[in-house]
Coordinates of C-alpha atoms in Angstrom, one line a residue:
Chain C
M1 CA -33.2 -2.5 0.3
T2 CA -32.5 -2.1 -3.4
D3 CA -32.3 -5.1 -5.3
T4 CA -30.4 -4.2 -8.4
S5 CA -33.0 -6.6 -10.7
T6 CA -35.8 -4.3 -9.9
P7 CA -36.3 -1.4 -12.4
S8 CA -34.5 1.6 -11.7
P9 CA -36.2 4.6 -9.9
P10 CA -35.8 7.8 -11.1
R11 CA -32.6 10.3 -10.3
G12 CA -30.5 7.0 -10.7
A13 CA -30.5 5.7 -7.3
A14 CA -29.9 2.3 -8.5
E15 CA -26.5 3.3 -8.3
Q16 CA -26.3 4.6 -5.3
G17 CA -28.0 1.3 -3.9
P18 CA -25.7 -1.2 -2.0
A19 CA -23.0 -2.6 -4.1
K20 CA -23.4 -6.4 -4.7
R21 CA -21.6 -8.6 -2.8
R22 CA -19.4 -11.0 -4.5
L23 CA -19.4 -14.5 -3.6
A24 CA -15.6 -14.8 -3.3
D25 CA -15.6 -11.7 -1.2
R26 CA -18.3 -13.2 1.1
V27 CA -16.7 -16.6 1.5
F28 CA -13.0 -14.7 2.1
L29 CA -14.5 -12.6 4.8
G30 CA -15.9 -15.8 6.6
L31 CA -12.9 -17.6 6.4
S32 CA -10.7 -14.4 7.6
K33 CA -13.4 -13.5 10.3
G34 CA -13.8 -17.1 11.1
A35 CA -9.8 -17.4 11.7
A36 CA -9.8 -14.6 13.7
L37 CA -12.4 -15.8 16.2
A38 CA -10.8 -18.8 16.5
I39 CA -7.5 -17.4 17.7
V40 CA -9.3 -15.3 20.3
A41 CA -11.5 -18.6 21.4
I42 CA -8.2 -20.8 21.5
L43 CA -6.4 -18.2 23.8
A44 CA -9.4 -17.9 26.1
G45 CA -9.7 -21.7 26.2
V46 CA -6.1 -21.6 27.4
A47 CA -6.6 -19.1 29.9
I48 CA -9.7 -20.5 31.3
F49 CA -8.0 -24.2 31.4
L50 CA -4.9 -22.6 33.3
T51 CA -7.1 -20.5 35.6
A52 CA -9.3 -23.4 36.6
E53 CA -6.9 -26.0 37.2
G54 CA -4.4 -23.4 38.6
I55 CA -6.7 -22.2 41.4
P56 CA -6.4 -25.3 43.5
G57 CA -2.6 -25.3 43.2
I58 CA -2.4 -21.8 44.4
T59 CA -4.5 -22.3 47.4
A60 CA -3.3 -25.5 48.4
S61 CA -1.5 -25.4 51.7
P62 CA 2.5 -26.1 51.6
D63 CA 2.0 -30.1 53.1
E64 CA -0.3 -31.0 50.5
V65 CA 1.9 -30.7 47.2
K66 CA 5.3 -31.9 46.9
S67 CA 7.8 -29.0 47.1
G68 CA 6.4 -28.2 50.7
E69 CA 6.0 -24.4 50.2
T70 CA 3.2 -22.0 49.7
F71 CA 2.3 -21.4 45.7
L72 CA 4.5 -18.3 45.8
A73 CA 7.9 -19.4 47.6
F74 CA 7.4 -22.1 45.0
V75 CA 7.1 -19.9 41.9
L76 CA 8.9 -16.8 42.8
P77 CA 12.4 -18.6 42.1
L78 CA 10.9 -20.1 39.1
V79 CA 9.6 -16.7 37.7
F80 CA 13.2 -15.3 38.4
G81 CA 15.1 -17.9 36.6
T82 CA 12.7 -17.9 33.8
L83 CA 13.4 -13.8 33.0
W84 CA 16.8 -14.2 33.9
S85 CA 17.8 -16.9 31.6
A86 CA 15.0 -15.0 28.7
T87 CA 17.3 -11.7 29.6
L88 CA 20.7 -13.3 29.2
A89 CA 19.8 -14.7 26.1
L90 CA 18.2 -11.6 24.5
V91 CA 21.2 -9.5 26.0
I92 CA 23.4 -12.1 23.9
A93 CA 21.2 -12.5 20.7
L94 CA 19.7 -9.2 20.2
P95 CA 23.1 -7.3 19.3
L96 CA 24.7 -10.4 17.3
A97 CA 21.3 -10.3 15.3
V98 CA 21.3 -6.9 14.5
A99 CA 24.8 -7.1 13.6
V100 CA 24.3 -10.2 11.5
A101 CA 21.3 -8.7 9.9
L102 CA 22.8 -5.5 9.0
F103 CA 26.0 -7.1 7.8
V104 CA 23.9 -9.6 5.3
T105 CA 21.7 -6.4 4.1
Y106 CA 24.3 -3.8 3.8
Y107 CA 27.8 -5.6 3.7
V108 CA 27.8 -8.2 1.5
P109 CA 27.1 -8.7 -2.4
R110 CA 23.5 -9.1 -2.6
R111 CA 23.4 -12.8 -3.5
L112 CA 25.8 -14.1 -0.9
G113 CA 23.5 -11.9 1.7
H114 CA 20.3 -14.1 0.2
T115 CA 22.3 -17.4 0.8
L116 CA 23.6 -16.2 3.8
G117 CA 20.0 -15.4 5.2
Y118 CA 18.6 -18.8 4.2
V119 CA 21.4 -20.6 6.3
I120 CA 20.4 -18.3 9.2
D121 CA 16.7 -19.4 8.7
L122 CA 17.9 -23.0 8.8
L123 CA 19.1 -22.3 12.1
A124 CA 15.8 -21.5 13.2
A125 CA 14.5 -25.0 12.1
V126 CA 16.7 -26.8 14.5
P127 CA 14.4 -28.8 16.9
S128 CA 15.2 -27.6 20.6
V129 CA 16.2 -31.0 21.9
V130 CA 18.9 -30.8 19.5
F131 CA 20.3 -27.8 21.1
G132 CA 19.8 -29.1 24.3
L133 CA 21.8 -32.2 23.4
W134 CA 24.6 -29.7 22.2
G135 CA 24.5 -27.5 24.8
M136 CA 24.5 -30.0 27.4
R137 CA 27.4 -32.3 25.7
V138 CA 29.4 -29.9 23.8
L139 CA 29.0 -26.2 25.2
A140 CA 28.9 -27.0 28.8
G141 CA 32.1 -28.6 29.0
K142 CA 33.8 -26.1 26.8
L143 CA 32.9 -23.4 28.7
V144 CA 34.2 -25.1 32.0
G145 CA 37.6 -23.3 31.6
P146 CA 36.6 -20.0 30.5
Y147 CA 34.1 -20.1 33.8
E148 CA 37.0 -20.7 35.9
W149 CA 39.0 -18.0 34.1
L150 CA 36.1 -15.6 34.9
E151 CA 35.8 -16.5 38.5
A152 CA 39.4 -16.1 38.9
H153 CA 39.6 -12.2 37.2
L154 CA 36.1 -11.3 37.4
G155 CA 35.1 -12.9 40.3
F156 CA 34.4 -9.5 42.4
L157 CA 31.7 -9.2 40.2
P158 CA 28.7 -10.7 41.7
F159 CA 27.7 -12.6 38.2
F160 CA 30.8 -14.0 38.4
A161 CA 31.2 -14.8 41.8
G162 CA 31.7 -18.8 41.9
P163 CA 32.3 -21.2 42.7
A164 CA 32.6 -22.2 39.1
S165 CA 30.5 -25.3 37.9
A166 CA 32.5 -28.5 37.1
T167 CA 30.2 -29.5 34.4
G168 CA 29.6 -26.0 33.0
R169 CA 25.7 -26.5 33.1
T170 CA 25.0 -23.2 34.2
I171 CA 22.5 -20.5 33.7
L172 CA 24.6 -18.7 31.2
T173 CA 25.1 -21.8 29.4
A174 CA 21.6 -22.0 29.0
G175 CA 21.4 -18.8 28.1
I176 CA 24.0 -19.1 25.7
V177 CA 22.0 -21.8 24.1
L178 CA 18.7 -19.9 24.1
A179 CA 20.1 -16.8 22.4
V180 CA 21.6 -19.7 20.0
M181 CA 17.9 -20.3 19.2
I182 CA 16.3 -17.2 19.4
M183 CA 19.1 -15.3 17.1
P184 CA 17.9 -16.7 13.8
I185 CA 14.2 -15.1 14.4
I186 CA 15.5 -11.8 15.4
T187 CA 17.9 -11.8 12.6
A188 CA 14.7 -12.9 10.1
I189 CA 12.8 -9.8 11.1
A190 CA 15.7 -7.5 11.6
R191 CA 16.7 -8.3 7.8
E192 CA 13.2 -8.0 6.8
V193 CA 12.6 -4.5 8.2
F194 CA 15.9 -3.2 7.4
R195 CA 15.3 -4.3 3.6
Q196 CA 12.2 -2.2 3.4
T197 CA 14.2 0.9 4.5
P198 CA 13.0 3.5 2.1
V199 CA 15.6 4.1 -0.6
L200 CA 14.5 7.9 -0.7
L201 CA 16.0 8.1 3.0
E202 CA 19.3 5.7 2.3
E203 CA 20.2 8.3 -0.4
A204 CA 19.3 11.8 1.5
A205 CA 21.7 10.6 4.2
L206 CA 24.4 9.4 1.5
A207 CA 24.2 12.6 -0.2
L208 CA 24.8 14.7 2.8
G209 CA 28.0 12.8 2.7
A210 CA 27.0 10.0 5.3
T211 CA 29.5 6.7 5.3
R212 CA 27.7 3.5 5.4
W213 CA 27.7 3.2 8.8
E214 CA 26.7 6.6 9.4
M215 CA 23.6 6.2 6.9
I216 CA 22.4 3.1 8.8
R217 CA 22.8 4.8 12.1
T218 CA 20.9 8.1 10.8
V219 CA 18.0 6.3 8.6
V220 CA 18.5 2.3 8.9
L221 CA 18.4 1.7 12.6
P222 CA 15.6 4.3 13.2
H223 CA 13.6 2.9 10.4
G224 CA 14.0 -0.5 11.8
R225 CA 13.2 0.3 15.4
S226 CA 9.9 -1.2 16.1
G227 CA 10.8 -3.8 14.2
M228 CA 13.7 -4.9 15.8
I229 CA 11.7 -4.6 19.0
G230 CA 9.1 -6.8 17.7
G231 CA 11.7 -9.2 16.7
A232 CA 13.5 -9.1 20.2
M233 CA 9.9 -10.0 21.9
L234 CA 9.2 -12.6 19.5
G235 CA 12.4 -14.1 20.6
L236 CA 12.1 -13.2 24.1
G237 CA 8.5 -15.1 23.8
R238 CA 10.4 -18.1 22.7
A239 CA 13.3 -17.9 25.2
L240 CA 10.6 -17.6 28.0
G241 CA 8.9 -20.5 26.9
E242 CA 11.6 -22.5 25.8
T243 CA 11.3 -26.2 27.6
M244 CA 13.4 -28.7 26.3
A245 CA 16.8 -27.0 25.8
V246 CA 17.0 -25.3 29.4
A247 CA 15.8 -28.4 30.8
M248 CA 18.4 -30.9 29.7
V249 CA 21.5 -28.0 29.9
L250 CA 20.6 -26.6 33.3
S251 CA 21.6 -28.3 36.7
A252 CA 19.1 -26.7 38.7
S253 CA 18.1 -26.3 42.2
G254 CA 15.6 -23.8 42.3
V255 CA 17.8 -21.2 44.1
V256 CA 17.5 -17.4 43.7
T257 CA 21.1 -15.8 42.5
F258 CA 22.8 -13.3 39.9
N259 CA 25.6 -15.9 39.9
L260 CA 26.1 -16.8 36.3
I261 CA 28.6 -19.6 36.7
S262 CA 28.0 -21.3 39.8
S263 CA 26.6 -25.0 39.9
T264 CA 23.5 -23.7 41.9
N265 CA 21.1 -22.3 39.2
P266 CA 17.6 -21.0 39.4
S267 CA 15.2 -23.3 37.4
T268 CA 12.7 -22.0 35.0
I269 CA 8.9 -22.9 35.0
P270 CA 8.5 -24.6 31.4
A271 CA 11.8 -26.4 32.5
N272 CA 10.5 -27.3 36.1
I273 CA 6.7 -28.2 34.8
A274 CA 8.6 -30.6 32.2
L275 CA 10.8 -32.2 34.7
Q276 CA 8.1 -32.8 37.4
F277 CA 5.2 -33.4 35.6
N278 CA 5.5 -37.2 35.4
E279 CA 5.9 -37.9 38.6
A280 CA 3.6 -35.2 40.1
S281 CA 0.3 -36.1 41.4
G282 CA -2.7 -34.5 43.0
L283 CA -2.5 -30.9 43.8
T284 CA 1.2 -30.9 42.7
V285 CA -0.4 -31.2 39.2
N286 CA -2.5 -27.9 40.0
A287 CA 0.5 -26.3 41.3
L288 CA 2.6 -26.7 38.1
I289 CA -0.6 -25.6 36.1
A290 CA -0.4 -22.6 37.9
S291 CA 2.9 -21.9 37.5
G292 CA 2.0 -22.5 34.0
L293 CA -0.5 -19.5 34.4
V294 CA 2.2 -17.1 35.7
L295 CA 4.6 -17.8 32.2
F296 CA 1.2 -17.1 30.6
V297 CA 0.6 -13.5 32.2
I298 CA 4.5 -12.8 31.7
T299 CA 4.5 -13.7 28.3
F300 CA 1.3 -11.4 27.9
A301 CA 2.8 -8.9 30.1
V302 CA 5.9 -8.9 27.9
N303 CA 4.0 -8.6 24.6
F304 CA 2.0 -5.4 25.6
A305 CA 5.4 -3.8 27.4
A306 CA 7.0 -4.2 23.6
R307 CA 3.8 -2.3 22.2
A308 CA 3.9 0.3 24.3
I309 CA 7.6 0.8 23.4
V310 CA 6.9 0.5 19.8
N311 CA 3.9 2.9 19.9
R312 CA 5.3 5.7 22.1
R313 CA 7.2 7.5 19.3
K314 CA 4.7 6.6 16.9
E315 CA 4.7 10.3 15.1
F316 CA 8.4 9.8 14.8
S317 CA 8.3 6.3 13.6
G318 CA 8.4 6.8 10.2
A319 CA 4.7 5.6 9.7
N320 CA 3.7 9.1 8.4
A321 CA 6.4 9.9 6.1
Chain W
M1 CA 35.8 21.7 5.0
S2 CA 36.6 22.7 1.6
M3 CA 36.8 20.9 -1.8
R4 CA 40.4 21.8 -1.6
S5 CA 40.9 19.9 1.7
V6 CA 38.4 16.9 0.2
L7 CA 41.0 16.9 -2.9
R8 CA 44.1 17.6 -1.1
D9 CA 45.7 14.2 -0.4
S10 CA 45.2 12.8 -3.6
V11 CA 46.4 16.1 -5.8
P12 CA 49.3 17.3 -3.6
T13 CA 50.8 19.4 -6.3
T14 CA 47.8 21.5 -7.1
A15 CA 46.8 21.9 -3.2
A16 CA 49.8 24.4 -2.8
R17 CA 48.8 26.4 -5.6
T18 CA 44.9 26.7 -4.5
T19 CA 45.8 27.6 -1.1
S20 CA 47.7 30.8 -2.4
A21 CA 44.7 31.3 -4.5
T22 CA 42.7 31.4 -1.8
A23 CA 44.5 33.8 0.1
A24 CA 44.7 36.1 -2.8
D25 CA 40.9 36.3 -2.8
G26 CA 41.4 38.0 0.7
P27 CA 39.3 38.0 3.5
A28 CA 35.9 38.4 1.7
S29 CA 33.0 36.8 3.4
R30 CA 31.3 35.3 0.6
R31 CA 33.0 32.0 -0.5
P32 CA 33.9 32.0 -4.1
A33 CA 31.3 29.2 -5.4
I34 CA 32.5 26.5 -8.0
G35 CA 31.9 25.6 -11.3
I36 CA 32.0 22.2 -12.7
D37 CA 34.0 21.1 -16.0
V38 CA 32.7 17.9 -17.2
E39 CA 35.0 16.2 -20.1
D40 CA 34.1 13.5 -22.1
L41 CA 32.2 11.7 -19.4
D42 CA 30.7 8.3 -19.8
I43 CA 28.6 6.6 -17.7
Y44 CA 27.6 2.6 -17.3
Y45 CA 25.3 0.6 -15.1
G46 CA 26.8 -2.5 -15.3
D47 CA 26.9 -3.3 -19.2
V48 CA 24.3 -0.6 -19.7
H49 CA 26.0 2.6 -21.3
A50 CA 23.7 5.3 -19.7
V51 CA 25.0 8.3 -20.8
R52 CA 28.0 8.9 -23.7
G53 CA 30.4 11.8 -23.9
I54 CA 29.3 14.6 -21.9
T55 CA 31.2 17.8 -22.3
L56 CA 30.0 20.8 -20.5
A57 CA 31.1 23.7 -18.4
I58 CA 28.6 24.5 -15.7
Q59 CA 29.1 28.3 -14.4
A60 CA 29.7 29.1 -10.8
Q61 CA 27.2 30.9 -9.1
S62 CA 24.6 30.3 -11.7
V63 CA 21.8 28.1 -12.3
T64 CA 21.9 25.4 -14.9
S65 CA 19.1 23.3 -16.0
I66 CA 19.0 20.1 -17.7
I67 CA 16.0 19.4 -19.7
G68 CA 15.3 16.5 -22.1
P69 CA 12.8 13.6 -22.2
S70 CA 12.6 10.9 -19.7
G71 CA 15.2 8.0 -19.8
C72 CA 17.9 10.6 -21.6
G73 CA 20.1 10.1 -18.5
K74 CA 19.4 13.7 -17.1
S75 CA 19.2 12.2 -13.7
T76 CA 21.8 9.9 -14.1
F77 CA 24.5 12.5 -15.2
L78 CA 23.3 14.8 -12.1
R79 CA 23.9 12.1 -9.5
S80 CA 27.8 11.4 -11.2
L81 CA 28.2 14.9 -10.3
N82 CA 28.5 13.9 -6.8
R83 CA 29.2 10.6 -7.4
M84 CA 25.9 9.4 -6.0
H85 CA 25.1 7.1 -8.8
E86 CA 27.6 4.9 -7.4
V87 CA 24.8 3.7 -5.1
A88 CA 23.5 1.5 -7.9
P89 CA 25.7 -1.6 -8.2
G90 CA 27.9 -1.7 -11.0
A91 CA 27.9 1.9 -11.8
R92 CA 31.0 3.6 -13.3
V93 CA 32.0 6.3 -15.4
E94 CA 34.9 7.1 -17.7
G95 CA 36.2 11.0 -18.4
T96 CA 36.2 13.5 -16.0
V97 CA 34.6 15.6 -13.7
R98 CA 36.4 19.0 -12.4
V99 CA 35.2 20.6 -9.5
D100 CA 37.5 23.8 -8.8
G101 CA 39.9 22.2 -11.2
R102 CA 40.0 18.9 -9.2
D103 CA 39.0 15.5 -10.9
L104 CA 36.2 14.1 -8.5
Y105 CA 37.2 10.4 -9.8
A106 CA 40.7 10.5 -9.7
P107 CA 42.0 7.3 -7.5
G108 CA 42.2 8.1 -3.9
V109 CA 39.1 10.6 -3.8
D110 CA 36.5 9.6 -1.2
P111 CA 32.9 9.8 -2.5
V112 CA 31.6 10.3 1.0
L113 CA 33.8 13.6 1.3
V114 CA 32.9 14.7 -2.5
R115 CA 29.3 14.3 -1.4
R116 CA 29.6 16.5 1.6
E117 CA 30.9 19.3 -0.8
I118 CA 28.4 18.9 -3.2
G119 CA 24.6 18.8 -1.7
M120 CA 21.8 16.9 -3.5
V121 CA 17.9 17.8 -3.2
F122 CA 15.7 14.8 -4.3
Q123 CA 12.7 14.5 -6.7
R124 CA 10.4 13.5 -3.6
P125 CA 11.2 15.4 -0.2
N126 CA 12.8 12.8 2.1
P127 CA 13.4 14.5 5.6
F128 CA 14.4 11.9 8.1
P129 CA 11.0 10.7 9.8
T130 CA 12.5 9.7 12.7
M131 CA 13.9 13.4 13.1
S132 CA 12.7 16.8 14.5
I133 CA 12.6 19.7 12.2
K134 CA 15.9 20.8 13.6
D135 CA 17.6 17.1 13.8
N136 CA 16.8 16.9 10.3
V137 CA 18.8 20.5 9.6
L138 CA 21.5 19.2 11.8
A139 CA 21.7 15.8 10.4
G140 CA 24.5 16.1 7.8
V141 CA 26.5 18.9 10.4
R142 CA 26.2 16.0 12.5
L143 CA 27.7 13.3 10.4
N144 CA 31.1 15.2 10.4
G145 CA 31.3 13.7 13.7
T146 CA 31.4 17.2 15.4
R147 CA 29.6 17.4 18.8
L148 CA 27.6 20.5 18.3
K149 CA 26.9 22.8 21.3
K150 CA 23.5 24.3 22.1
D151 CA 23.7 27.7 21.1
E152 CA 26.3 26.8 17.5
A153 CA 23.6 24.4 16.6
D154 CA 20.8 26.7 17.0
T155 CA 22.6 29.0 15.2
I156 CA 23.2 26.5 12.0
A157 CA 19.3 25.7 12.2
E158 CA 18.2 29.0 12.2
R159 CA 20.8 30.2 9.3
S160 CA 19.9 27.2 7.6
L161 CA 16.1 27.3 7.9
R162 CA 16.2 31.5 7.1
G163 CA 18.2 30.3 3.9
A164 CA 15.7 28.0 2.9
N165 CA 12.6 30.4 3.5
L166 CA 11.3 28.4 5.9
W167 CA 12.4 30.0 9.4
D168 CA 9.1 31.7 9.8
E169 CA 6.8 28.8 9.2
V170 CA 8.8 26.1 11.4
K171 CA 10.4 28.5 14.2
D172 CA 7.6 27.5 17.0
R173 CA 7.8 23.8 16.1
L174 CA 11.4 23.1 15.6
N175 CA 11.1 20.0 17.8
R176 CA 8.2 18.2 16.0
P177 CA 8.7 15.9 13.3
G178 CA 9.7 17.1 9.9
A179 CA 7.4 14.4 8.3
G180 CA 4.4 16.5 9.7
L181 CA 5.1 19.3 7.3
S182 CA 3.6 20.0 4.1
G183 CA 5.2 18.5 0.8
G184 CA 6.5 21.8 -0.1
Q185 CA 7.8 22.7 3.2
Q186 CA 9.5 19.3 3.4
Q187 CA 11.3 19.8 0.3
R188 CA 12.4 23.4 1.5
L189 CA 13.2 21.3 4.9
C190 CA 15.6 19.1 2.6
I191 CA 16.9 22.5 0.7
A192 CA 17.9 23.7 4.3
R193 CA 19.6 20.3 5.8
A194 CA 21.5 20.2 2.3
I195 CA 22.9 23.9 2.7
A196 CA 23.6 23.6 6.7
V197 CA 27.0 21.8 5.5
E198 CA 27.6 24.8 3.3
P199 CA 28.4 22.7 0.2
Q200 CA 29.7 24.3 -2.9
V201 CA 27.1 23.2 -5.4
L202 CA 23.8 22.4 -4.9
L203 CA 22.3 19.7 -7.5
M204 CA 18.7 19.2 -7.7
D205 CA 16.7 16.3 -8.9
E206 CA 13.5 17.4 -10.5
P207 CA 13.1 19.2 -6.9
C208 CA 9.1 20.5 -7.6
S209 CA 7.8 17.6 -9.4
A210 CA 5.8 16.3 -6.5
L211 CA 4.7 19.9 -5.4
D212 CA 1.7 21.8 -5.9
P213 CA 2.4 25.0 -8.2
I214 CA 2.4 27.5 -5.1
S215 CA 5.1 25.1 -3.2
T216 CA 6.9 25.2 -6.7
S217 CA 6.8 28.8 -6.6
A218 CA 8.3 29.0 -3.3
I219 CA 11.1 26.8 -4.4
E220 CA 11.8 28.7 -7.5
D221 CA 12.1 31.6 -5.7
L222 CA 14.5 30.4 -3.2
I223 CA 16.7 28.8 -6.0
G224 CA 16.7 32.5 -7.6
Q225 CA 18.3 33.6 -3.8
L226 CA 20.5 30.7 -3.5
K227 CA 22.6 31.2 -6.6
D228 CA 24.2 34.2 -5.2
E229 CA 26.0 31.6 -3.0
Y230 CA 25.9 28.4 -4.6
T231 CA 26.6 26.7 -8.0
I232 CA 23.0 24.9 -8.7
V233 CA 22.4 22.4 -11.3
I234 CA 18.6 21.3 -11.6
V235 CA 17.1 18.6 -13.6
T236 CA 13.6 19.5 -14.8
H237 CA 10.7 18.1 -16.8
N238 CA 8.8 21.6 -16.4
M239 CA 10.2 23.6 -19.3
Q240 CA 8.9 26.8 -18.0
Q241 CA 10.6 26.1 -14.7
A242 CA 14.1 25.6 -16.6
A243 CA 12.9 29.2 -18.6
R244 CA 12.0 31.0 -15.2
V245 CA 15.0 29.7 -12.8
S246 CA 17.9 29.1 -14.9
D247 CA 21.0 31.1 -16.7
E248 CA 22.1 28.2 -18.5
T249 CA 20.5 25.2 -20.2
A250 CA 21.6 21.6 -21.1
F251 CA 19.5 19.7 -23.6
F252 CA 20.0 16.2 -23.1
N253 CA 18.5 13.5 -25.5
L254 CA 18.8 9.7 -26.5
A255 CA 20.8 9.0 -29.4
G256 CA 18.4 6.6 -30.7
V257 CA 16.3 3.9 -29.4
G258 CA 18.5 1.5 -27.0
E259 CA 21.1 4.2 -27.7
P260 CA 22.9 6.0 -24.7
G261 CA 21.4 9.3 -23.8
Q262 CA 24.0 12.2 -24.8
L263 CA 23.8 16.4 -24.5
I264 CA 22.5 17.6 -27.6
E265 CA 23.2 21.4 -26.9
S266 CA 23.7 23.6 -24.2
G267 CA 24.2 27.8 -24.0
P268 CA 22.1 30.5 -22.2
T269 CA 18.8 29.7 -21.3
T270 CA 17.6 32.7 -23.4
K271 CA 19.2 31.2 -26.3
I272 CA 18.2 27.7 -26.2
F273 CA 14.8 28.7 -25.6
S274 CA 14.4 31.2 -28.3
N275 CA 16.9 30.4 -30.9
P276 CA 18.6 26.8 -30.5
D277 CA 21.1 25.6 -32.9
N278 CA 19.9 22.0 -33.1
P279 CA 16.2 21.2 -34.7
S280 CA 15.6 18.4 -32.3
T281 CA 16.1 20.9 -29.4
E282 CA 13.5 23.2 -30.9
A283 CA 11.1 20.4 -31.4
Y284 CA 11.2 19.3 -27.6
I285 CA 11.1 22.9 -26.6
T286 CA 8.0 23.5 -28.3
G287 CA 6.4 20.3 -27.1
R288 CA 6.8 18.7 -30.8
F289 CA 8.1 15.5 -28.9
G290 CA 9.2 14.3 -25.5

């Protein structure tokens, strides 16, 4: 209501008028608002596409699709394989990534730490096809021996029941390849949050007579907890959605088994889509898209779960320190 | 564990002497607090000579305040008394710091063990944000790797919080986060955490500079009580505070621009504040510079 150019009324009301909106502020506001809306719009678009195209696949009768099964029977083994391989990858990658991040941040001279950090970041830039080739050509062959050893010595565990794969292209190999792929992102995020640990708190621990490891345990890890979870979830998201590497490494037969080293392995949703899509037609395409919808829902659920974990002990999180 | 055991490995010859001395002290309930002898101490950060030629005897069971203008090496000196300055890369010292007759910087002395004997309270309250009030108090005790039984933990927590004049204010919310307390309460929580491990010496680096006057007064009262049991060294920018709480005062100043900090004079607080020997001490205390 108050235009700054009009003569000011008594009692200094002009100063109380709305602040002048500068052009740069307005442009920036528009840009950031537009970007935020675009993300929501794209996400909604993807969800609508997956739902609209997927529903015919979900409702299709078994004899109309290539798999010859109901949608549920078709998708459940894939869901299992997806979650199982991603879990394996995370179980392998997370401790390694945290250890590497701690090492780089606290145990090597600063300059060497930076260099190592760059090298790890470079690992994240390697295309997944390359990892797939490496996993298929190099790693799988090298793992045949260890798998046979595991079958012979730990065969009583269901994970290593065997018979050990002769090619080494098992779900465990896929999990290891995925772990190598997601380790850089988890390491990078863990390194970042560890570096932001307040010096004040590090000194508090050291002044109490903490060794470096005790300082890390009492201060750095709790402080970095939400960051580590966030990094792990980003890694998990990548592992869940990874297509090429899994498709190339894994010799899949669509079973549901916890056996890590046998030649019959569960497939994953994205790898299955990639392998089947070219030859698919009719309602089979819709069924594949519907499996994509399931993956979409899973990654959403993983993200929400991560947020819930991060928020659960918010008042102890250090955010209010 | 006492300073004796900390230094026993490195100085075996004197250990025997101390053991007999301890026995001679008899079963007195109060531990003999320990004075600090600093002799010709130089502190460097890399190529920077931060503090030069400090020789100072710090009395046991008393409060010694260190005053001086900013950047004169007060905090650096304080940190060298429990080897906390070594956290900075390239830090090193020359000279000796003897606590109970043993050199903190003798080869083979583990700084980690030194810090368990010589506690420290910082400028800004720094309770561990991820821990409850009680866990904060017990953090140092648990570092020793001892698994505390619940009643043991409760006893130590209560004793330390009472020692820090905080018990009545927090006894109903021991499991709440320490970061939820007011600034003054947080600082007393940090003091409780420091005394929970029963150190010999308590170093305080401007412990009230982030606090309001009422909280400051609570901390100052506490310092007065703590000196019955601990040797306290406090760095402060507040000269009234130095005059109120300390028995001895040491005045630090820069030798010149770009020169290292050094000790100008030290002595009983009453003398330093009423009749200092050095004109620059008087100039600083009367507010003519600094």
